[in-house]
Amino acid sequence: MSAQGLAVFAGVALVLMASTLHQVEQGHVGVYYRGGALLSSISEPGFHMMLPFITSMRMIQTTMQTDEVKNIPCGTSGGVMIYFERIEVVNVLKVGSVHPVVKLYTPDYDKPLIFDKVHHELNQFCSSHSLQEVYIDLFDQIDENLKKALQRDLDTLAPGLTVQAVRVTKPRIPEAIRQNYELMEAEKTKLMIAVQHQKVVEKDAETKRKLAVIEAEKEAAVFRIVQSSKLLEQETLQNISTIQNQMHLDKQRARVDAMFYEESQMASAFKLKLTPEYLELMRITSIANNTKIFFGPDLPTVLPLGFGSVLGSRAKHTGTTENENEDL
């Protein structure tokens, strides 16, 4: 074989090798068509071989992907045409559902199942709501309602294809209407500022009122404490006075009891001492102390008034004494 023939053979071999050997990326699976018919085999990520020229391979993503639906026209119930510039649908297809979904809807399954359904559901929503509802009132519910509607149809048409999230941008509306909405929003903003200012004023007044109430309660509490302190002081003084009076009364009672005891004891002692012998001794002692004897040649014959009785008494006592002495 000549060198030219070898070169031709090598070129054909390289072409056949390039057509036979192929690579499946990570996060994808490969599906194969032969003569336009979908084969049942699915290849995992990596290098694989296939028959050249008569077999073709398409990679299908099995990880999370985002489909962007752009410039969607939508007519409201009032006849106003608006446009959603972009709606993003985050979805994922399970590996086990790749073959049946691709068989029914081709490798570009997201066009009939995602793109076309977004157009349909969004127009259904807009046609049943006014511009005010679509643009303002219900705008925050569009993404959730669209997600539920898509998933409800996918559960029937393509099980295994799941919608994870839907993100909707603000629609584009006619310029004149947009300016009116801007003016309306400006007026709403002014109203909100006025309302907030009123709330601030009311809150400030409420705060001052509460501070006044707190101050009054504090003064009342201080007054009650002072009055309680004074009352406690008066009660303490009264208790001290009562104790002092009781002490004085007890002291006087003790002194009287002591005097009474002393007098009682003295009376008892006197009673014990008043025997006939003791009385006789006291009588003799008294006579001895009161008897006087006069000596001299001339005794006065004239005595002052009352002196005779005294002398007679003394003479009587003297005679008694002499008689007693005689008896002794």
PDB file of N, CA, C and O in Angstrom, residues 228-240:
ATOM      1  N   SER A 228     -46.317  56.684 105.869  1.00  0.00           N
ATOM      2  CA  SER A 228     -46.123  55.432 106.591  1.00  0.00           C
ATOM      3  C   SER A 228     -44.990  55.565 107.606  1.00  0.00           C
ATOM      4  O   SER A 228     -45.069  55.049 108.729  1.00  0.00           O
ATOM      5  N   SER A 229     -43.916  56.293 107.191  1.00  0.00           N
ATOM      6  CA  SER A 229     -42.798  56.498 108.104  1.00  0.00           C
ATOM      7  C   SER A 229     -43.227  57.331 109.318  1.00  0.00           C
ATOM      8  O   SER A 229     -42.880  57.011 110.458  1.00  0.00           O
ATOM      9  N   LYS A 230     -44.017  58.400 109.048  1.00  0.00           N
ATOM     10  CA  LYS A 230     -44.496  59.219 110.166  1.00  0.00           C
ATOM     11  C   LYS A 230     -45.410  58.414 111.077  1.00  0.00           C
ATOM     12  O   LYS A 230     -45.322  58.507 112.316  1.00  0.00           O
ATOM     13  N   LEU A 231     -46.316  57.657 110.484  1.00  0.00           N
ATOM     14  CA  LEU A 231     -47.221  56.835 111.294  1.00  0.00           C
ATOM     15  C   LEU A 231     -46.443  55.829 112.126  1.00  0.00           C
ATOM     16  O   LEU A 231     -46.734  55.619 113.312  1.00  0.00           O
ATOM     17  N   LEU A 232     -45.425  55.219 111.507  1.00  0.00           N
ATOM     18  CA  LEU A 232     -44.604  54.268 112.244  1.00  0.00           C
ATOM     19  C   LEU A 232     -43.853  54.959 113.375  1.00  0.00           C
ATOM     20  O   LEU A 232     -43.726  54.406 114.484  1.00  0.00           O
ATOM     21  N   GLU A 233     -43.409  56.210 113.110  1.00  0.00           N
ATOM     22  CA  GLU A 233     -42.720  56.956 114.160  1.00  0.00           C
ATOM     23  C   GLU A 233     -43.656  57.265 115.314  1.00  0.00           C
ATOM     24  O   GLU A 233     -43.283  57.118 116.496  1.00  0.00           O
ATOM     25  N   GLN A 234     -44.901  57.719 115.003  1.00  0.00           N
ATOM     26  CA  GLN A 234     -45.876  57.992 116.052  1.00  0.00           C
ATOM     27  C   GLN A 234     -46.210  56.722 116.844  1.00  0.00           C
ATOM     28  O   GLN A 234     -46.315  56.752 118.078  1.00  0.00           O
ATOM     29  N   GLU A 235     -46.368  55.621 116.134  1.00  0.00           N
ATOM     30  CA  GLU A 235     -46.645  54.363 116.827  1.00  0.00           C
ATOM     31  C   GLU A 235     -45.483  53.961 117.725  1.00  0.00           C
ATOM     32  O   GLU A 235     -45.684  53.467 118.847  1.00  0.00           O
ATOM     33  N   THR A 236     -44.253  54.214 117.242  1.00  0.00           N
ATOM     34  CA  THR A 236     -43.079  53.898 118.063  1.00  0.00           C
ATOM     35  C   THR A 236     -43.041  54.759 119.313  1.00  0.00           C
ATOM     36  O   THR A 236     -42.778  54.260 120.426  1.00  0.00           O
ATOM     37  N   LEU A 237     -43.305  56.088 119.136  1.00  0.00           N
ATOM     38  CA  LEU A 237     -43.339  56.976 120.305  1.00  0.00           C
ATOM     39  C   LEU A 237     -44.437  56.568 121.278  1.00  0.00           C
ATOM     40  O   LEU A 237     -44.252  56.603 122.511  1.00  0.00           O
ATOM     41  N   GLN A 238     -45.601  56.190 120.726  1.00  0.00           N
ATOM     42  CA  GLN A 238     -46.687  55.751 121.593  1.00  0.00           C
ATOM     43  C   GLN A 238     -46.309  54.485 122.358  1.00  0.00           C
ATOM     44  O   GLN A 238     -46.597  54.362 123.558  1.00  0.00           O
ATOM     45  N   ASN A 239     -45.653  53.570 121.665  1.00  0.00           N
ATOM     46  CA  ASN A 239     -45.223  52.343 122.348  1.00  0.00           C
ATOM     47  C   ASN A 239     -44.195  52.641 123.428  1.00  0.00           C
ATOM     48  O   ASN A 239     -44.234  52.057 124.516  1.00  0.00           O
ATOM     49  N   ILE A 240     -43.267  53.584 123.114  1.00  0.00           N
ATOM     50  CA  ILE A 240     -42.269  53.965 124.119  1.00  0.00           C
ATOM     51  C   ILE A 240     -42.945  54.595 125.329  1.00  0.00           C
ATOM     52  O   ILE A 240     -42.605  54.293 126.493  1.00  0.00           O
TER      53      ILE A 240
END
